[in-house]
Amino acid sequence: MIASVISRPALDMRRGACPALSAPMMTGDGFLARVPLTDMITPQQLAEICRLALRHGNGILEISARGNLQIRGLTEASAPLLADMIALDLPLRDGLAVEVPPLAGIDETEIADPRPLAQAIADGAKAIAGLAPKMSVIVDGHGQLRLSDLLADIRLIAVSAADDICWKILLGGTEESGRVFNVLRETQAVEATLDLLRELSTLGSKARGRDLADNTLDAAMLDQGRSGMPASPRRQEAGPFGLIRLSEDLHTVGIGPALGQASAERLIALCKAAEALGIEALKPAFNHSLLFFGAKQACETLADFASGAGFIRSAADPRCQIAACPGSPACASATIATHDIAATAASQCGELLDGSFTLHVTGCAKGCAHPKVSSLSICGTSNGVSLIAGGKAADAPFASIAFADTNATLRCLSDLVGSERREGETSAACLSRLGPLRLAAATGQS
Ligand code: SF4
């Protein structure tokens, strides 16, 4: 069935549409297909997906910021790839994206297992037509790894209420910026979420959760949702990199390809190493990571191997402080080679990349990799490169430079922060204090 929908008339090439497996998206280096996994797979299965990427695509795979596995460089003749995928018997999502954290159901620290609720919402949503292509629902059981920073149209978060468990429902944004709609018990939460989705479907295929929060729902209803709400537990800030204990016998370790992208050959080598260590399961996860599950010693040995092979194994790696879209030549809209700039920045701007902000390197003002405010963004334009402080990629720049000056300018800004930083001040705070005029002067513009 999947193979039948990749035929050219069915290819969904609307900019902004999700490049799901059933609707590959045209990019600068061919079609991009998403493999929407809903559960763990084996290292052998990932290695086989990599072989398919070599056979049918350009051999480049990505793990997106949301934890989706993606295959690049496909062609119209890639239909057999999808047929081959079916033979792999992968746990693929069908229908609305209802996401749960990567440790859902196996994390003893969770307030509640979000999977039954997520499944009920996914099942109910099959009867709702006309939702936005990128509509997403997050159901978060509040465990060790959270999806707090990912945008969602509707988000449900487990909260402890007296001797019961409830679900806080938010509309639009991240966990921090989303608007609270209500706090309900599980059955009511499913029905309320499906009602919200039905409401969105009546507003048309461009309507998103934030539209409900902004326009449709009665403000009194939103206020009512806030009143009497149980206090949210302290927010977990753990990321997917490093070793996490799940039980006496089971650990997981997060490993990431730099900037979310790796060659099929390197991933196959990683899978073979995992297999040799007795690791039987893995799962792509947020922040461009791959979680491997196994005994503690096996996970640690695999992380050592991965680090030696150039993968990220720690959140302290400067490459984790950079969000870069595929850029040129992978995306037709890109005017700069974002990954080259990001790699140079990671190796030369350690003073700047202290973990207090995400350096955003984007091929155009759309800002796919980091659709949020950043302390510093580098954006490709038709004339060169724009530098934006404390804004989004499309905001007004404090300086515009030639592409050839990008690396030197970044080093300049890094040195400026290094010399101007006050005791205990982060790079983000320093950039903010210096402001656009000082930053522009440092780049030779004022
Ligand atoms: S932000 Fe990057 S990936 Fe997105 S459209 Fe622009 S160049 Fe392409």
GROMACS .gro file of C-alpha atoms and ligand atoms in nm:
model
  454
    1MET     CA    1   0.000   0.000   0.000
    2ILE     CA    2   0.279   0.240   0.093
    3ALA     CA    3   0.461   0.171  -0.232
    4SER     CA    4   0.153   0.268  -0.425
    5VAL     CA    5   0.136   0.618  -0.282
    6ILE     CA    6   0.489   0.726  -0.376
    7SER     CA    7   0.391   0.754  -0.742
    8ARG     CA    8   0.454   1.103  -0.872
    9PRO     CA    9   0.098   1.239  -0.856
   10ALA     CA   10   0.085   1.148  -0.489
   11LEU     CA   11   0.413   1.315  -0.394
   12ASP     CA   12   0.338   1.589  -0.151
   13MET     CA   13   0.576   1.872  -0.232
   14ARG     CA   14   0.409   2.156  -0.043
   15ARG     CA   15   0.677   2.348   0.145
   16GLY     CA   16   0.628   2.288   0.511
   17ALA     CA   17   0.452   1.955   0.470
   18CYS     CA   18   0.586   1.666   0.676
   19PRO     CA   19   0.815   1.449   0.467
   20ALA     CA   20   0.655   1.130   0.592
   21LEU     CA   21   0.727   0.794   0.439
   22SER     CA   22   0.400   0.804   0.249
   23ALA     CA   23   0.459   1.158   0.123
   24PRO     CA   24   0.828   1.224   0.051
   25MET     CA   25   0.924   1.589   0.022
   26MET     CA   26   1.138   1.738  -0.254
   27THR     CA   27   1.460   1.894  -0.123
   28GLY     CA   28   1.781   2.018  -0.284
   29ASP     CA   29   1.925   1.667  -0.303
   30GLY     CA   30   1.617   1.475  -0.412
   31PHE     CA   31   1.321   1.344  -0.217
   32LEU     CA   32   1.336   1.305   0.159
   33ALA     CA   33   1.135   1.031   0.329
   34ARG     CA   34   1.064   1.010   0.697
   35VAL     CA   35   1.051   0.669   0.866
   36PRO     CA   36   0.800   0.741   1.145
   37LEU     CA   37   0.895   0.477   1.401
   38THR     CA   38   0.668   0.436   1.701
   39ASP     CA   39   0.877   0.187   1.898
   40MET     CA   40   1.222   0.036   1.938
   41ILE     CA   41   1.387  -0.147   1.652
   42THR     CA   42   1.692  -0.375   1.649
   43PRO     CA   43   2.041  -0.266   1.539
   44GLN     CA   44   2.003  -0.511   1.253
   45GLN     CA   45   1.686  -0.333   1.137
   46LEU     CA   46   1.856   0.008   1.145
   47ALA     CA   47   2.153  -0.134   0.954
   48GLU     CA   48   1.910  -0.268   0.694
   49ILE     CA   49   1.739   0.074   0.666
   50CYS     CA   50   2.088   0.221   0.610
   51ARG     CA   51   2.153  -0.031   0.332
   52LEU     CA   52   1.822   0.072   0.171
   53ALA     CA   53   1.930   0.438   0.201
   54LEU     CA   54   2.250   0.349   0.017
   55ARG     CA   55   2.068   0.151  -0.247
   56HIS     CA   56   1.782   0.393  -0.314
   57GLY     CA   57   1.892   0.731  -0.177
   58ASN     CA   58   2.223   0.917  -0.148
   59GLY     CA   59   2.329   0.725   0.162
   60ILE     CA   60   2.269   1.013   0.404
   61LEU     CA   61   2.038   0.958   0.701
   62GLU     CA   62   1.915   1.208   0.955
   63ILE     CA   63   1.766   1.202   1.297
   64SER     CA   64   1.553   1.513   1.330
   65ALA     CA   65   1.517   1.737   1.635
   66ARG     CA   66   1.189   1.554   1.708
   67GLY     CA   67   1.357   1.215   1.682
   68ASN     CA   68   1.239   1.113   1.338
   69LEU     CA   69   1.460   0.898   1.118
   70GLN     CA   70   1.489   1.043   0.767
   71ILE     CA   71   1.639   0.917   0.441
   72ARG     CA   72   1.773   1.171   0.192
   73GLY     CA   73   1.838   1.175  -0.179
   74LEU     CA   74   1.556   0.949  -0.301
   75THR     CA   75   1.427   0.952  -0.656
   76GLU     CA   76   1.105   0.865  -0.827
   77ALA     CA   77   1.243   0.518  -0.869
   78SER     CA   78   1.258   0.478  -0.491
   79ALA     CA   79   0.921   0.310  -0.461
   80PRO     CA   80   1.092  -0.028  -0.413
   81LEU     CA   81   1.260   0.119  -0.104
   82LEU     CA   82   0.926   0.156   0.064
   83ALA     CA   83   0.821  -0.192  -0.040
   84ASP     CA   84   1.144  -0.319   0.114
   85MET     CA   85   1.062  -0.128   0.432
   86ILE     CA   86   0.742  -0.325   0.470
   87ALA     CA   87   0.949  -0.644   0.459
   88LEU     CA   88   1.146  -0.515   0.759
   89ASP     CA   89   0.826  -0.523   0.964
   90LEU     CA   90   0.897  -0.186   1.124
   91PRO     CA   91   0.667  -0.029   1.384
   92LEU     CA   92   0.551   0.263   1.168
   93ARG     CA   93   0.306   0.534   1.264
   94ASP     CA   94  -0.013   0.554   1.062
   95GLY     CA   95  -0.214   0.874   1.084
   96LEU     CA   96  -0.188   1.168   1.321
   97ALA     CA   97   0.149   1.222   1.494
   98VAL     CA   98   0.081   1.147   1.860
   99GLU     CA   99   0.425   1.147   2.018
  100VAL     CA  100   0.538   1.016   2.355
  101PRO     CA  101   0.883   1.053   2.518
  102PRO     CA  102   1.138   0.792   2.411
  103LEU     CA  103   1.138   0.613   2.748
  104ALA     CA  104   0.758   0.600   2.779
  105GLY     CA  105   0.645   0.286   2.955
  106ILE     CA  106   0.993   0.174   3.067
  107ASP     CA  107   1.082   0.467   3.289
  108GLU     CA  108   1.008   0.399   3.657
  109THR     CA  109   1.015   0.770   3.734
  110GLU     CA  110   0.718   0.852   3.508
  111ILE     CA  111   0.406   0.983   3.679
  112ALA     CA  112   0.205   0.781   3.427
  113ASP     CA  113   0.265   0.569   3.119
  114PRO     CA  114   0.146   0.796   2.836
  115ARG     CA  115   0.116   0.521   2.573
  116PRO     CA  116  -0.246   0.403   2.635
  117LEU     CA  117  -0.370   0.761   2.625
  118ALA     CA  118  -0.165   0.836   2.313
  119GLN     CA  119  -0.301   0.525   2.142
  120ALA     CA  120  -0.661   0.619   2.230
  121ILE     CA  121  -0.609   0.967   2.082
  122ALA     CA  122  -0.444   0.824   1.768
  123ASP     CA  123  -0.730   0.576   1.725
  124GLY     CA  124  -0.997   0.843   1.774
  125ALA     CA  125  -0.823   1.085   1.538
  126LYS     CA  126  -0.853   0.840   1.248
  127ALA     CA  127  -1.213   0.953   1.211
  128ILE     CA  128  -1.118   1.322   1.196
  129ALA     CA  129  -1.034   1.449   0.847
  130GLY     CA  130  -0.881   1.773   0.727
  131LEU     CA  131  -0.622   1.840   0.998
  132ALA     CA  132  -0.305   2.037   0.919
  133PRO     CA  133  -0.034   1.811   0.770
  134LYS     CA  134   0.208   1.892   1.054
  135MET     CA  135  -0.049   1.866   1.334
  136SER     CA  136   0.109   1.707   1.638
  137VAL     CA  137  -0.008   1.590   1.978
  138ILE     CA  138   0.243   1.518   2.256
  139VAL     CA  139   0.151   1.297   2.552
  140ASP     CA  140   0.419   1.325   2.819
  141GLY     CA  141   0.422   1.099   3.128
  142HIS     CA  142   0.673   1.329   3.301
  143GLY     CA  143   0.966   1.089   3.328
  144GLN     CA  144   1.343   1.127   3.292
  145LEU     CA  145   1.335   1.238   2.928
  146ARG     CA  146   1.072   1.496   2.842
  147LEU     CA  147   0.950   1.650   2.517
  148SER     CA  148   0.909   1.990   2.684
  149ASP     CA  149   1.097   2.193   2.424
  150LEU     CA  150   0.925   2.048   2.118
  151LEU     CA  151   0.637   2.245   1.969
  152ALA     CA  152   0.296   2.075   1.982
  153ASP     CA  153  -0.053   2.173   1.878
  154ILE     CA  154  -0.196   1.990   2.177
  155ARG     CA  155   0.015   1.869   2.471
  156LEU     CA  156  -0.094   1.649   2.759
  157ILE     CA  157   0.132   1.625   3.064
  158ALA     CA  158   0.082   1.386   3.354
  159VAL     CA  159   0.042   1.561   3.689
  160SER     CA  160  -0.012   1.416   4.035
  161ALA     CA  161  -0.334   1.546   4.191
  162ALA     CA  162  -0.396   1.438   4.552
  163ASP     CA  163  -0.416   1.058   4.524
  164ASP     CA  164  -0.499   1.064   4.157
  165ILE     CA  165  -0.325   1.124   3.826
  166CYS     CA  166  -0.455   1.390   3.589
  167TRP     CA  167  -0.347   1.524   3.253
  168LYS     CA  168  -0.279   1.891   3.197
  169ILE     CA  169  -0.376   1.995   2.844
  170LEU     CA  170  -0.192   2.282   2.674
  171LEU     CA  171  -0.253   2.441   2.336
  172GLY     CA  172   0.029   2.543   2.100
  173GLY     CA  173   0.391   2.621   2.175
  174THR     CA  174   0.637   2.440   2.399
  175GLU     CA  175   0.558   2.321   2.752
  176GLU     CA  176   0.667   2.663   2.874
  177SER     CA  177   0.484   2.876   2.619
  178GLY     CA  178   0.173   2.664   2.551
  179ARG     CA  179  -0.158   2.793   2.687
  180VAL     CA  180  -0.322   2.584   2.956
  181PHE     CA  181  -0.665   2.459   2.848
  182ASN     CA  182  -0.770   2.220   3.122
  183VAL     CA  183  -0.665   1.952   3.372
  184LEU     CA  184  -0.862   1.629   3.339
  185ARG     CA  185  -0.867   1.261   3.427
  186GLU     CA  186  -0.754   1.019   3.155
  187THR     CA  187  -1.088   0.935   2.992
  188GLN     CA  188  -1.198   1.298   2.993
  189ALA     CA  189  -0.856   1.402   2.859
  190VAL     CA  190  -0.893   1.174   2.556
  191GLU     CA  191  -1.240   1.308   2.479
  192ALA     CA  192  -1.131   1.671   2.530
  193THR     CA  193  -0.832   1.620   2.297
  194LEU     CA  194  -1.051   1.464   2.028
  195ASP     CA  195  -1.298   1.753   2.065
  196LEU     CA  196  -1.011   1.999   2.017
  197LEU     CA  197  -0.896   1.811   1.706
  198ARG     CA  198  -1.251   1.817   1.568
  199GLU     CA  199  -1.264   2.190   1.634
  200LEU     CA  200  -0.935   2.233   1.448
  201SER     CA  201  -1.062   2.029   1.154
  202THR     CA  202  -1.359   2.264   1.117
  203LEU     CA  203  -1.118   2.559   1.096
  204GLY     CA  204  -0.943   2.418   0.789
  205SER     CA  205  -0.621   2.239   0.706
  206LYS     CA  206  -0.402   2.531   0.810
  207ALA     CA  207  -0.545   2.565   1.163
  208ARG     CA  208  -0.304   2.486   1.444
  209GLY     CA  209  -0.334   2.449   1.819
  210ARG     CA  210  -0.219   2.804   1.880
  211ASP     CA  211  -0.517   2.928   1.675
  212LEU     CA  212  -0.754   2.764   1.922
  213ALA     CA  213  -0.568   2.926   2.208
  214ASP     CA  214  -0.568   3.265   2.039
  215ASN     CA  215  -0.907   3.287   1.874
  216THR     CA  216  -1.158   3.016   1.921
  217LEU     CA  217  -1.185   2.912   2.280
  218ASP     CA  218  -1.352   3.137   2.527
  219ALA     CA  219  -1.093   3.310   2.745
  220ALA     CA  220  -1.308   3.221   3.045
  221MET     CA  221  -1.273   2.855   2.952
  222LEU     CA  222  -0.896   2.888   2.944
  223ASP     CA  223  -0.903   3.066   3.279
  224GLN     CA  224  -1.128   2.794   3.416
  225GLY     CA  225  -0.865   2.544   3.300
  226ARG     CA  226  -0.602   2.725   3.501
  227SER     CA  227  -0.804   2.751   3.821
  228GLY     CA  228  -0.758   2.479   4.079
  229MET     CA  229  -0.481   2.323   3.872
  230PRO     CA  230  -0.241   2.095   4.053
  231ALA     CA  231   0.107   2.241   4.068
  232SER     CA  232   0.335   2.102   3.799
  233PRO     CA  233   0.623   1.896   3.934
  234ARG     CA  234   0.968   2.047   3.902
  235ARG     CA  235   1.069   2.043   3.539
  236GLN     CA  236   1.317   1.776   3.428
  237GLU     CA  237   1.601   1.912   3.219
  238ALA     CA  238   1.774   1.584   3.132
  239GLY     CA  239   1.874   1.538   2.769
  240PRO     CA  240   1.910   1.217   2.575
  241PHE     CA  241   2.292   1.205   2.573
  242GLY     CA  242   2.479   0.999   2.830
  243LEU     CA  243   2.390   0.694   3.036
  244ILE     CA  244   2.046   0.657   3.198
  245ARG     CA  245   1.953   0.380   3.439
  246LEU     CA  246   1.615   0.220   3.374
  247SER     CA  247   1.642  -0.083   3.603
  248GLU     CA  248   1.907  -0.306   3.758
  249ASP     CA  249   1.955  -0.486   3.428
  250LEU     CA  250   1.867  -0.222   3.176
  251HIS     CA  251   2.036   0.106   3.087
  252THR     CA  252   2.012   0.332   2.787
  253VAL     CA  253   2.278   0.552   2.632
  254GLY     CA  254   2.218   0.841   2.395
  255ILE     CA  255   2.448   0.880   2.096
  256GLY     CA  256   2.405   1.136   1.821
  257PRO     CA  257   2.534   1.200   1.470
  258ALA     CA  258   2.684   1.549   1.452
  259LEU     CA  259   2.418   1.800   1.343
  260GLY     CA  260   2.173   1.515   1.315
  261GLN     CA  261   2.321   1.368   0.998
  262ALA     CA  262   2.540   1.064   0.928
  263SER     CA  263   2.639   0.844   0.638
  264ALA     CA  264   2.479   0.503   0.614
  265GLU     CA  265   2.823   0.339   0.639
  266ARG     CA  266   2.899   0.504   0.975
  267LEU     CA  267   2.559   0.412   1.116
  268ILE     CA  268   2.598   0.054   0.997
  269ALA     CA  269   2.935   0.036   1.179
  270LEU     CA  270   2.766   0.168   1.495
  271CYS     CA  271   2.488  -0.090   1.465
  272LYS     CA  272   2.741  -0.371   1.418
  273ALA     CA  273   2.929  -0.257   1.729
  274ALA     CA  274   2.601  -0.250   1.926
  275GLU     CA  275   2.509  -0.596   1.806
  276ALA     CA  276   2.852  -0.734   1.902
  277LEU     CA  277   2.800  -0.594   2.253
  278GLY     CA  278   2.466  -0.772   2.291
  279ILE     CA  279   2.254  -0.458   2.253
  280GLU     CA  280   1.924  -0.565   2.102
  281ALA     CA  281   1.718  -0.247   2.085
  282LEU     CA  282   1.748   0.118   1.986
  283LYS     CA  283   1.519   0.408   1.924
  284PRO     CA  284   1.570   0.746   1.752
  285ALA     CA  285   1.496   1.026   1.998
  286PHE     CA  286   1.473   1.403   2.023
  287ASN     CA  287   1.776   1.634   1.994
  288HIS     CA  288   1.902   1.426   1.700
  289SER     CA  289   1.988   1.128   1.920
  290LEU     CA  290   1.978   0.751   1.904
  291LEU     CA  291   1.905   0.568   2.230
  292PHE     CA  292   2.062   0.221   2.261
  293PHE     CA  293   1.922  -0.014   2.527
  294GLY     CA  294   2.125  -0.283   2.704
  295ALA     CA  295   2.342  -0.371   3.001
  296LYS     CA  296   2.532  -0.085   3.162
  297GLN     CA  297   2.877  -0.205   3.054
  298ALA     CA  298   2.761  -0.261   2.695
  299CYS     CA  299   2.611   0.089   2.678
  300GLU     CA  300   2.931   0.247   2.813
  301THR     CA  301   3.152   0.053   2.572
  302LEU     CA  302   2.929   0.150   2.280
  303ALA     CA  303   2.947   0.517   2.380
  304ASP     CA  304   3.329   0.494   2.380
  305PHE     CA  305   3.322   0.338   2.033
  306ALA     CA  306   3.078   0.603   1.907
  307SER     CA  307   3.283   0.889   2.044
  308GLY     CA  308   3.592   0.754   1.869
  309ALA     CA  309   3.392   0.734   1.547
  310GLY     CA  310   3.294   1.101   1.566
  311PHE     CA  311   2.944   1.069   1.714
  312ILE     CA  312   2.821   1.290   1.997
  313ARG     CA  313   2.802   1.115   2.336
  314SER     CA  314   2.769   1.409   2.574
  315ALA     CA  315   2.548   1.716   2.597
  316ALA     CA  316   2.868   1.911   2.669
  317ASP     CA  317   2.986   1.851   2.311
  318PRO     CA  318   2.986   2.197   2.144
  319ARG     CA  319   2.807   2.043   1.845
  320CYS     CA  320   2.505   2.000   2.075
  321GLN     CA  321   2.490   2.380   2.116
  322ILE     CA  322   2.429   2.437   1.745
  323ALA     CA  323   2.107   2.396   1.548
  324ALA     CA  324   2.176   2.381   1.175
  325CYS     CA  325   1.930   2.299   0.898
  326PRO     CA  326   2.060   2.081   0.609
  327GLY     CA  327   2.157   2.397   0.418
  328SER     CA  328   2.328   2.394   0.081
  329PRO     CA  329   2.338   2.175  -0.125
  330ALA     CA  330   2.080   1.954   0.051
  331CYS     CA  331   1.800   2.213   0.046
  332ALA     CA  332   1.710   2.406  -0.267
  333SER     CA  333   1.620   2.716  -0.062
  334ALA     CA  334   1.958   2.735   0.109
  335THR     CA  335   2.218   2.993   0.016
  336ILE     CA  336   2.492   2.876   0.256
  337ALA     CA  337   2.658   2.547   0.355
  338THR     CA  338   2.524   2.544   0.710
  339HIS     CA  339   2.698   2.223   0.819
  340ASP     CA  340   3.042   2.351   0.717
  341ILE     CA  341   2.985   2.672   0.915
  342ALA     CA  342   2.851   2.479   1.215
  343ALA     CA  343   3.144   2.235   1.216
  344THR     CA  344   3.394   2.523   1.208
  345ALA     CA  345   3.206   2.707   1.484
  346ALA     CA  346   3.205   2.395   1.702
  347SER     CA  347   3.582   2.360   1.672
  348GLN     CA  348   3.676   2.729   1.693
  349CYS     CA  349   3.415   2.903   1.908
  350GLY     CA  350   3.428   2.710   2.235
  351GLU     CA  351   3.427   3.036   2.432
  352LEU     CA  352   3.090   3.123   2.285
  353LEU     CA  353   2.927   2.779   2.301
  354ASP     CA  354   2.892   2.739   2.679
  355GLY     CA  355   2.551   2.568   2.671
  356SER     CA  356   2.354   2.881   2.762
  357PHE     CA  357   2.199   2.916   2.416
  358THR     CA  358   2.166   2.740   2.082
  359LEU     CA  359   2.365   2.894   1.799
  360HIS     CA  360   2.130   2.887   1.501
  361VAL     CA  361   2.284   2.838   1.155
  362THR     CA  362   2.018   2.848   0.886
  363GLY     CA  363   2.023   2.831   0.508
  364CYS     CA  364   1.738   3.080   0.476
  365ALA     CA  365   1.506   3.290   0.690
  366LYS     CA  366   1.254   3.010   0.726
  367GLY     CA  367   1.464   2.877   1.012
  368CYS     CA  368   1.352   2.512   1.000
  369ALA     CA  369   1.613   2.387   1.249
  370HIS     CA  370   1.528   2.630   1.528
  371PRO     CA  371   1.195   2.809   1.484
  372LYS     CA  372   1.253   3.001   1.806
  373VAL     CA  373   1.442   3.301   1.933
  374SER     CA  374   1.819   3.249   1.963
  375SER     CA  375   2.085   3.468   2.124
  376LEU     CA  376   2.272   3.447   1.794
  377SER     CA  377   2.154   3.335   1.450
  378ILE     CA  378   2.348   3.313   1.125
  379CYS     CA  379   2.117   3.323   0.825
  380GLY     CA  380   2.198   3.278   0.456
  381THR     CA  381   2.058   3.547   0.227
  382SER     CA  382   2.074   3.619  -0.145
  383ASN     CA  383   2.359   3.864  -0.076
  384GLY     CA  384   2.559   3.682   0.188
  385VAL     CA  385   2.497   3.618   0.556
  386SER     CA  386   2.285   3.799   0.815
  387LEU     CA  387   2.362   3.797   1.187
  388ILE     CA  388   2.067   3.826   1.423
  389ALA     CA  389   2.088   3.874   1.800
  390GLY     CA  390   1.805   3.783   2.037
  391GLY     CA  391   1.557   3.706   1.761
  392LYS     CA  392   1.440   3.456   1.503
  393ALA     CA  393   1.610   3.399   1.169
  394ALA     CA  394   1.363   3.627   0.990
  395ASP     CA  395   1.414   3.918   1.231
  396ALA     CA  396   1.619   4.228   1.151
  397PRO     CA  397   1.994   4.160   1.150
  398PHE     CA  398   2.252   4.359   1.347
  399ALA     CA  399   2.505   4.296   1.070
  400SER     CA  400   2.525   4.161   0.714
  401ILE     CA  401   2.850   4.013   0.594
  402ALA     CA  402   2.997   3.835   0.293
  403PHE     CA  403   2.979   3.457   0.303
  404ALA     CA  404   3.360   3.434   0.291
  405ASP     CA  405   3.382   3.629   0.620
  406THR     CA  406   3.144   3.404   0.816
  407ASN     CA  407   3.396   3.193   1.007
  408ALA     CA  408   3.623   3.489   1.090
  409THR     CA  409   3.324   3.693   1.209
  410LEU     CA  410   3.204   3.413   1.435
  411ARG     CA  411   3.552   3.383   1.586
  412CYS     CA  412   3.548   3.758   1.639
  413LEU     CA  413   3.217   3.740   1.827
  414SER     CA  414   3.341   3.443   2.029
  415ASP     CA  415   3.657   3.635   2.127
  416LEU     CA  416   3.445   3.939   2.217
  417VAL     CA  417   3.229   3.733   2.451
  418GLY     CA  418   3.544   3.574   2.597
  419SER     CA  419   3.700   3.911   2.677
  420GLU     CA  420   3.384   4.094   2.788
  421ARG     CA  421   3.223   3.820   2.994
  422ARG     CA  422   3.172   3.919   3.358
  423GLU     CA  423   3.229   3.675   3.640
  424GLY     CA  424   2.960   3.409   3.635
  425GLU     CA  425   2.799   3.551   3.321
  426THR     CA  426   2.683   3.312   3.049
  427SER     CA  427   2.741   3.369   2.680
  428ALA     CA  428   2.368   3.429   2.630
  429ALA     CA  429   2.361   3.694   2.902
  430CYS     CA  430   2.680   3.851   2.769
  431LEU     CA  431   2.547   3.871   2.412
  432SER     CA  432   2.227   4.026   2.542
  433ARG     CA  433   2.413   4.281   2.756
  434LEU     CA  434   2.648   4.380   2.475
  435GLY     CA  435   2.352   4.439   2.244
  436PRO     CA  436   2.330   4.478   1.866
  437LEU     CA  437   2.546   4.792   1.845
  438ARG     CA  438   2.849   4.641   2.022
  439LEU     CA  439   2.808   4.319   1.830
  440ALA     CA  440   2.783   4.506   1.500
  441ALA     CA  441   3.096   4.706   1.587
  442ALA     CA  442   3.285   4.383   1.654
  443THR     CA  443   3.201   4.265   1.304
  444GLY     CA  444   3.336   4.588   1.155
  445GLN     CA  445   2.991   4.742   1.108
  446SER     CA  446   2.844   5.023   1.311
  447SF4     S1  447   1.571   2.681   0.680
  447SF4    FE1  448   1.721   2.548   0.581
  447SF4     S2  449   1.614   2.353   0.542
  447SF4    FE2  450   1.457   2.509   0.588
  447SF4     S3  451   1.394   2.585   0.385
  447SF4    FE3  452   1.556   2.723   0.460
  447SF4     S4  453   1.747   2.640   0.381
  447SF4    FE4  454   1.592   2.479   0.360
   0.00000   0.00000   0.00000
